[in-house]
């Protein structure tokens, strides 16, 4: 099974990478594919360019087995709607793609573009944060009663790393260190390019 991990990765940080690694160890996944958005629909415009965000991802996963990157949304440009990506991946894979999302995102699925179409096209692995697993189950039963747990979606409790891209950008703006929040190569890239200042 391939799992697609979408996001803005603005910048990618150790929280992203540890979730990805824990997921690989928890489930028998053949490949975890980072899927950077050209522009996330529910977020403000990204601070770093698509090219910089892609380069940071490449540096972050260099030499990591079973990690890869898809530029599908970057190549498509415009707002990156998951339903459009799911359609494209469904055609390529000849099966429903599996997306990795956080519990907070799962609880807003009804706000995504064409949610009913999306849940037909895709499966989800939902990372349970702050013990929201029960809330997610209730939400799915009410909003998408046709979906079956463990078949259409899986709720997984793995470690929670309290690091955010917003915090990293703010620290850079304030001239604070981001060491141990991002991989060293990513830190060096950010500093050398003067990103987020």
Short mmCIF file of C-alpha atoms in Angstrom, two decimals:
data_model
loop_
_atom_site.label_atom_id
_atom_site.label_comp_id
_atom_site.label_asym_id
_atom_site.label_seq_id
_atom_site.Cartn_x
_atom_site.Cartn_y
_atom_site.Cartn_z
CA UNK A 1 0.00 0.00 0.00
CA UNK A 2 1.11 3.54 -0.83
CA UNK A 3 0.07 6.32 1.53
CA UNK A 4 -0.05 9.97 0.41
CA UNK A 5 0.88 12.61 2.98
CA UNK A 6 -0.35 15.97 1.70
CA UNK A 7 0.38 19.38 3.11
CA UNK A 8 1.99 22.73 2.54
CA UNK A 9 5.30 21.70 4.19
CA UNK A 10 6.11 25.39 4.67
CA UNK A 11 8.63 24.27 5.93
CA UNK A 12 8.77 20.49 6.43
CA UNK A 13 9.79 19.75 10.04
CA UNK A 14 10.68 16.86 12.33
CA UNK A 15 7.03 16.46 13.39
CA UNK A 16 6.11 15.56 9.78
CA UNK A 17 9.02 13.14 9.48
CA UNK A 18 8.40 11.36 12.78
CA UNK A 19 4.70 10.86 11.96
CA UNK A 20 5.75 9.41 8.59
CA UNK A 21 8.35 7.11 10.14
CA UNK A 22 6.02 5.92 12.92
CA UNK A 23 3.34 5.19 10.33
CA UNK A 24 5.75 3.07 8.28
CA UNK A 25 6.62 1.06 11.38
CA UNK A 26 3.01 0.71 12.55
CA UNK A 27 1.48 -0.44 9.25
CA UNK A 28 2.85 -2.50 6.38
CA UNK A 29 3.26 0.38 3.94
CA UNK A 30 5.43 -0.08 0.86
CA UNK A 31 5.85 3.65 0.24
CA UNK A 32 5.01 6.91 1.97
CA UNK A 33 4.60 9.68 -0.59
CA UNK A 34 4.89 13.33 0.46
CA UNK A 35 2.45 15.38 -1.61
CA UNK A 36 3.20 19.11 -1.34
CA UNK A 37 0.27 21.36 -2.24
CA UNK A 38 0.69 24.14 -4.76
CA UNK A 39 -1.77 26.15 -2.67
CA UNK A 40 -3.74 24.63 0.22
CA UNK A 41 -7.41 25.66 -0.06
CA UNK A 42 -7.99 26.32 3.65
CA UNK A 43 -4.75 28.20 4.31
CA UNK A 44 -3.27 31.59 3.54
CA UNK A 45 -0.78 31.77 0.64
CA UNK A 46 2.38 29.85 1.41
CA UNK A 47 5.41 31.84 2.50
CA UNK A 48 8.01 29.84 0.58
CA UNK A 49 7.74 29.20 -3.16
CA UNK A 50 6.68 25.76 -4.44
CA UNK A 51 10.27 25.26 -5.67
CA UNK A 52 11.75 26.02 -2.22
CA UNK A 53 9.22 23.82 -0.42
CA UNK A 54 9.96 20.95 -2.81
CA UNK A 55 13.73 21.38 -2.36
CA UNK A 56 13.37 21.33 1.45
CA UNK A 57 11.33 18.11 1.23
CA UNK A 58 14.01 16.52 -0.96
CA UNK A 59 16.67 17.45 1.60
CA UNK A 60 14.53 16.20 4.50
CA UNK A 61 13.97 12.69 3.10
CA UNK A 62 17.34 12.21 1.38
CA UNK A 63 18.55 8.64 1.89
CA UNK A 64 15.30 7.54 3.58
CA UNK A 65 14.00 4.23 2.30
CA UNK A 66 10.30 4.04 1.44
CA UNK A 67 9.91 7.84 1.42
CA UNK A 68 9.24 9.63 -1.88
CA UNK A 69 7.70 12.85 -3.21
CA UNK A 70 4.90 13.39 -5.72
CA UNK A 71 4.84 16.71 -7.58
CA UNK A 72 1.34 16.05 -8.90
CA UNK A 73 -0.25 19.05 -7.15
CA UNK A 74 2.73 21.34 -7.80
CA UNK A 75 2.59 20.50 -11.52
CA UNK A 76 -1.17 21.08 -11.66
CA UNK A 77 -0.79 24.52 -10.03
CA UNK A 78 -3.76 26.50 -8.74
CA UNK A 79 -5.56 25.55 -5.53
CA UNK A 80 -4.77 21.95 -4.56
CA UNK A 81 -8.10 20.25 -3.94
CA UNK A 82 -7.74 16.71 -2.60
CA UNK A 83 -10.72 15.49 -4.64
CA UNK A 84 -8.94 16.48 -7.89
CA UNK A 85 -5.77 14.72 -6.71
CA UNK A 86 -7.77 11.64 -5.71
CA UNK A 87 -9.34 11.48 -9.20
CA UNK A 88 -5.93 11.67 -10.85
CA UNK A 89 -4.37 9.10 -8.52
CA UNK A 90 -7.37 6.78 -8.89
CA UNK A 91 -6.82 6.76 -12.66
CA UNK A 92 -3.07 6.15 -12.28
CA UNK A 93 -3.21 3.54 -9.51
CA UNK A 94 -6.41 1.79 -10.66
CA UNK A 95 -7.46 1.72 -7.00
CA UNK A 96 -8.53 4.15 -4.30
CA UNK A 97 -5.54 6.15 -3.02
CA UNK A 98 -4.98 6.37 0.74
CA UNK A 99 -4.39 9.80 2.29
CA UNK A 100 -2.82 10.48 5.66
CA UNK A 101 -4.62 13.28 7.52
CA UNK A 102 -4.76 14.58 11.08
CA UNK A 103 -7.86 14.27 13.28
CA UNK A 104 -8.46 18.04 13.07
CA UNK A 105 -8.54 17.86 9.26
CA UNK A 106 -10.79 14.80 9.35
CA UNK A 107 -13.31 16.73 11.44
CA UNK A 108 -13.56 19.42 8.73
CA UNK A 109 -13.92 17.01 5.80
CA UNK A 110 -17.41 18.36 5.06
CA UNK A 111 -15.78 21.76 4.24
CA UNK A 112 -13.49 20.22 1.60
CA UNK A 113 -14.40 20.41 -2.08
CA UNK A 114 -16.92 17.67 -3.08
CA UNK A 115 -16.55 15.67 0.16
CA UNK A 116 -19.03 12.95 -0.87
CA UNK A 117 -17.15 12.41 -4.12
CA UNK A 118 -13.83 12.42 -2.25
CA UNK A 119 -14.79 9.68 0.22
CA UNK A 120 -15.89 7.47 -2.70
CA UNK A 121 -12.53 7.96 -4.44
CA UNK A 122 -10.15 7.76 -1.49
CA UNK A 123 -9.38 6.03 1.80
CA UNK A 124 -7.95 7.74 4.88
CA UNK A 125 -5.53 7.05 7.66
CA UNK A 126 -6.39 9.51 10.41
CA UNK A 127 -3.75 10.41 12.98
CA UNK A 128 -5.50 10.68 16.33
CA UNK A 129 -4.26 13.82 18.06
CA UNK A 130 -5.30 14.94 21.53
CA UNK A 131 -7.52 11.83 21.89
CA UNK A 132 -9.99 12.92 19.22
CA UNK A 133 -10.49 9.36 17.93
CA UNK A 134 -14.00 8.99 19.41
CA UNK A 135 -15.00 12.38 18.05
CA UNK A 136 -13.76 11.38 14.58
CA UNK A 137 -15.71 8.08 14.70
CA UNK A 138 -18.91 9.90 15.70
CA UNK A 139 -18.35 12.53 13.02
CA UNK A 140 -17.82 9.90 10.29
CA UNK A 141 -20.92 7.94 11.37
CA UNK A 142 -23.04 11.08 11.17
CA UNK A 143 -21.56 12.72 8.06
CA UNK A 144 -20.49 9.68 6.02
CA UNK A 145 -22.53 6.71 7.33
CA UNK A 146 -21.64 4.69 4.22
CA UNK A 147 -17.99 4.49 5.29
CA UNK A 148 -16.69 1.53 7.28
CA UNK A 149 -13.93 1.84 9.85
CA UNK A 150 -10.81 -0.24 9.01
CA UNK A 151 -12.03 -0.54 5.42
CA UNK A 152 -12.55 3.08 4.28
CA UNK A 153 -10.75 4.82 7.12
CA UNK A 154 -8.41 3.87 9.92
CA UNK A 155 -7.84 5.89 13.09
CA UNK A 156 -4.31 5.52 14.36
CA UNK A 157 -2.83 6.74 17.64
CA UNK A 158 0.85 7.53 17.27
CA UNK A 159 3.15 9.99 18.99
CA UNK A 160 2.25 13.64 18.84
CA UNK A 161 5.10 16.05 18.21
CA UNK A 162 4.18 19.60 19.12
CA UNK A 163 6.01 21.39 16.31
CA UNK A 164 4.29 23.58 13.75
CA UNK A 165 5.47 25.26 10.57
CA UNK A 166 3.83 28.47 11.85
CA UNK A 167 6.01 28.41 14.97
CA UNK A 168 9.15 27.77 12.89
CA UNK A 169 8.38 30.69 10.57
CA UNK A 170 7.74 32.94 13.59
CA UNK A 171 11.01 31.91 15.26
CA UNK A 172 12.94 32.74 12.08
CA UNK A 173 11.22 36.13 11.85
CA UNK A 174 12.23 36.83 15.46
CA UNK A 175 15.82 35.72 14.84
CA UNK A 176 15.49 32.62 17.08
CA UNK A 177 17.08 29.22 16.44
CA UNK A 178 15.18 26.46 14.62
CA UNK A 179 17.81 23.82 15.40
CA UNK A 180 16.23 20.43 16.32
CA UNK A 181 12.88 21.51 14.84
CA UNK A 182 13.85 20.81 11.23
CA UNK A 183 16.53 18.53 9.72
CA UNK A 184 19.95 20.20 9.61
CA UNK A 185 20.03 20.32 5.79
CA UNK A 186 16.64 22.06 5.81
CA UNK A 187 17.81 24.56 8.42
CA UNK A 188 20.89 25.37 6.32
CA UNK A 189 18.76 25.74 3.18
CA UNK A 190 16.32 28.13 4.93
CA UNK A 191 19.15 30.27 6.29
CA UNK A 192 21.11 30.31 3.03
CA UNK A 193 18.03 31.35 1.04
CA UNK A 194 16.86 33.88 3.64
CA UNK A 195 13.41 32.28 3.81
CA UNK A 196 10.69 33.42 6.23
CA UNK A 197 12.49 36.62 7.29
#
